[in-house]
């Protein structure tokens, strides 16, 4: 333990020691040096005295130090080593106790100097000086300088130890001098001094202002400069020699250790500027001029070769100067730095370059310096761009190492790697990356490029510059430098440079961000940086570009460092907005990630060109040719895959380093995404290629997973990389997830980059079906999904691009495009936005819009995806679509027939979902779209079932409208008002379909119009279904419509539909349709398109007619009901006349339907009351005012009232009054005209020779047609004229004349024997019946129509004998047609009907009618009776020849009935002459009938014959009762004719010459008898004076009697002669005839008045008696019975004879 020098113990010890020393000295000098001895002894006394007298012994000692020291100095003067050592030790003890005064010190120094000059005790001297100077500050000025010189002198002795010790002492002394100055400054720190102003710059004057210590320091430093400069010193007097190296070292240490001194004192700063810098620059000159290899002595300067020790020391000085005094020496530093840069030149010696690199490295680890450089040089105009030059120099330096085998360095062997070059140093200095990679080969960390292999050494810890060669102060010759050393230093320097810049800028940026408000004022520095990096981008980056060396590094750690540096720079440039350099760095990393020679266009864009300018040799064209074949030995291959390119190529190899780079790239994107901007393109392009090579494929949500092997040579992955893949995949996903933290601009950059990548992938995938790269699409999806909260800003570019992808011909590509797009849309809709979507309609529409755009894509797979996602959206978000409905419905409805079934089916599922679940949730304005969409499904022709189902949907929709009418109406009207307002503001008219109708009605109209379109679909099933639905909806819900709307329904919907159907039907194809697909059989009634259309026509017409029927009152209130009626009738007519039985028949049915309406005129009052009772004011909407936008819509009444009003329409009648009646009759007449035209056209027989094609209307059709007339007639009878009747007649006649086809006849025709009418014939008769009844009750003037009706009926009667001809058609008679029916498929023959029953019925009607009307004027005037007779003549005349036996019988009975009525009338009007022509007709009729030319059929039985004979008898009886008695009123000719006829028929005129056969047939005995009777009766009935022609004459009678007599006589004789033989039949007949005639005559005589018969006759009669009696014997029983009858009457003549007397003659 060392005691304090001032403690009492220490003092005591000091005194003791001193005394001891003095004693020793005196002992030593006793003999040789007595003066010394004496001095020593007196010294002892002196000390003791001092000790005794003074309390402060040390102070006293110091005061007397000169005397105290004296003995020792004298001892030294002896030059005796032992004594000298003792003295020096004693002196040192005194010094250490600080008891040496200034004077003493001076003496001591002088003594030491002498010793030095004598070369004694040199080390002890140095020690003493050191102790003297360090323990106190008493030595100043000259003394000090002397002490210093002493040390210097000792440095240059012959003894090495002394030299080195002296050198150390000098260094310490110099330090002490400056430390004293520092201490002095500390002491005076508080005192403010005002140094006198310095005039001029001379050092002499300026020194005076310094304090003592400072002055010493100043003088010392100044002289050091002088010495180094080889000039004489000013202050260090006595210097003999000096080395530059030592001088420079001293300068360096002062500058390095005491920078404050120079910075605080102007004088020193002045020295720096004026002395040190010029000196350094001067000393540098040989190095600058020197060029390696040019050893010719170009300059006479002795030191012309660079000298390692000086050069190295100069560089150290420069480093210090720059480090500490940069701010003072801005200009000088610029020069130094420029020199440094020059020393890196390739032409300089290798050692020089090495130390220069070390110096540069020293600068690089000081960020603040770097920053100052930029501020002071690079940012100033006209200044050297020092910073840039440094960086460039480093870059070129590194490159040059690879390019030039170094001449100056024997160790730089360009042997291949692993050869001698990596020998010892490889093992010794192998970097941290050195490790066993394969087998026993130790790969050393190294860089290699084009076969040049340079090892990498561990130079220093990053961030500190530990120099090797700058510290070799002992070397005189340049050392040899190991291969790779300079490279390694330069590499470290670069990395540090990057770190430095980064930390500085980071600090600035964060500071700036904190003080954003005042950032420009507060931090001009940041500006400085931006300017550095921006104004001179190449600067930093060129150098840093040497980091291309990355590509040559074989060691992971080094690579890692380089990558970090590049990453850092890239992000910095990004933050500072320096696009080109940023891209350059990123390009470098990208290239490093990809396999060598990998062609990737994006990397050779502008950034790469920028790189090319810098290092034209490292990048050529598009590919970076960096790893040469020989070098692959150092790369561990971890994956083999396929390159991503349009043309298939071989495989490419990924090494571990590529993967390492890839991770850096991911890291860059992940952490610095915000500053990447447009470089995203580079980054993503590279990642895409890597992902492709590694075979990662996108999965759900866009994340990449290791996928299946790609086509082509499959991807080979080592296990090393397999474990990495999930990590990489994960980082990739996280990278895009982190996009949510990017700001909007960066996000846009990312999206744009992905889009353009994707565009390239699309380009590549064109025209082949190779697997495309889906990286970009998958990542777009991922990015979109994580940025949902601000989706608006990226939606358009994102979806716009994906839509393009969806149209790509490559299926895999577009499949992913659609996947991404639909996933985004679904996510977007499901995301909880703020504000929610429901309140942000714009966003919702934005999100749904791409879904709609997809509809324009033609690929079915895309549409399928689209529709599936619509289905999912409906299922998940259907309730909240709101304003998005039109878009969604648009998508569902965008179907086309070329899209195939499955698509349509999917779309239809969506629609069904909408209709079943979502109608109530969507805005009412969309309902119309729903209708349109459903309609379009009906119209598609891919899938019939869907069409039919969609029609069902339309029905459901209409139901929904009906149930929700109130709410829909309100909402639509609100909407309408808003639109109206907008339209008015714009000054436009509101344009929507069916405009004038209110909006709710328009909805219905759209529905009807859609169904209308479906009603004319090409497929019959659809038409049928649609038709039924249309009419059902109108029927069920039509009441909701406002009255004016009906106008549109009628004209725009119904009639329009009818027109279309009519057109289609008339033009439909008549070709037979083969059976439908598969086993569907088509019924023959539907096997042509025409027949199928016919069905549609039928349906439609029926539907429209039904509406007209049920909604008649409603429609009648429309202004143009009459026109509508006309149009409808026109349609009915054209349908009725169509050549299709089905249609025409149906048309008539519809006609019947609309005619069944009765106008309840009487009920009109009731209707009004009913309404009033319901509290509904009768509102009449005036159809004229109800148009135009400003119409006063009577909206006061609610929907309910409207409903009641419309339902009440059944009760409600048109207001009573003439108009409606008139209008009504107009309607009916219009109907009559239609009926007439239809009837005429359909019954008009074909004119030409019958062609096969001519159409013949069917029976049911004609029946229906005729059946319409009665109903129609009821309404037109008031004005029904004769003209009309004639028209009717034509039609009736025509209708009845139409034949039927033989294949239909069994169904219509009664069998021949049944006398039944066909329904048509019934109808015809009914029509006439209706007419005649109407005439009957009608006014007088109608009766003129009777004759016409008779005429018509009589025409029909004629049919019984003469069936009507239908044109020139050949018809078979019904009888023959019967048996041919077995030939089912023979061409149809036309069969005429069996008209007999019809004719007979007509005849009955005639009789009936005549019965009623015989007396009517018209009937009389028009000679109806005559016509009847004339008509009956035909069947009467034909008699047995009639087609039917019943006919002539009926004709007879009818004739009898008619005559019984008509004859009295005729007689009555005999005088008028109106019947004159009738009589001959009648006579002929009788004649024809009674003496018919036809013979009875052979099989006629006796009974039948007798019945027929009875009929003949009836006729004769009629003559006898009705005609003959009234002969006076009857024309004479007629009577004559009748008589002649009776004559002909009576017995007496039967000729006896009948053949036997004839007799059999002709013998109508009863008839003859009656004729005879009648004749006789008429003859005897009155006395006729003049026998008229025709009356039976007396003569005739007598002839008869005479003949009878003869016959009888002959008979008797013959019989007598014949004996047993019977007489011939003829003779028997004759006798019987005669007998009958006799009995008839007897009867007549008996009845007549006796006076009417003359005597002659009596005589003859009586004369017959005997003859008769004679006949009694005859054997024939027939004759006997006749004889009985003849004999009987004679009894009347047997009277007793009366006497004449009695007779008054006696």
PDB file of N, CA and C in Angstrom, residues 379 408 899 945 1196 1295 1528 1539:
ATOM      1  N   UNK A 379     -24.263  17.273 -51.896  1.00  0.00           N
ATOM      2  CA  UNK A 379     -25.444  18.100 -52.071  1.00  0.00           C
ATOM      3  C   UNK A 379     -25.135  19.489 -52.591  1.00  0.00           C
ATOM      4  N   UNK A 408       0.287  -7.416 -58.682  1.00  0.00           N
ATOM      5  CA  UNK A 408       1.071  -7.073 -57.502  1.00  0.00           C
ATOM      6  C   UNK A 408       0.966  -8.078 -56.392  1.00  0.00           C
ATOM      7  N   UNK A 899     -76.491 -21.981 -74.318  1.00  0.00           N
ATOM      8  CA  UNK A 899     -75.669 -22.219 -73.139  1.00  0.00           C
ATOM      9  C   UNK A 899     -75.762 -23.623 -72.562  1.00  0.00           C
ATOM     10  N   UNK A 945     -89.060 -28.734 -69.521  1.00  0.00           N
ATOM     11  CA  UNK A 945     -89.650 -28.723 -68.178  1.00  0.00           C
ATOM     12  C   UNK A 945     -89.453 -27.391 -67.486  1.00  0.00           C
ATOM     13  N   UNK A1196    -109.030   8.653 -54.918  1.00  0.00           N
ATOM     14  CA  UNK A1196    -109.531   8.831 -53.571  1.00  0.00           C
ATOM     15  C   UNK A1196    -109.994   7.478 -53.048  1.00  0.00           C
ATOM     16  N   UNK A1295    -125.421 -25.324 -95.834  1.00  0.00           N
ATOM     17  CA  UNK A1295    -124.956 -26.153 -94.725  1.00  0.00           C
ATOM     18  C   UNK A1295    -125.515 -27.557 -94.842  1.00  0.00           C
ATOM     19  N   UNK A1528    -169.049 -25.443-108.170  1.00  0.00           N
ATOM     20  CA  UNK A1528    -169.409 -24.129-108.706  1.00  0.00           C
ATOM     21  C   UNK A1528    -168.312 -23.116-108.506  1.00  0.00           C
ATOM     22  N   UNK A1539    -163.058 -35.416-112.999  1.00  0.00           N
ATOM     23  CA  UNK A1539    -164.040 -36.421-113.445  1.00  0.00           C
ATOM     24  C   UNK A1539    -163.327 -37.453-114.307  1.00  0.00           C
TER      25      UNK A1539
END
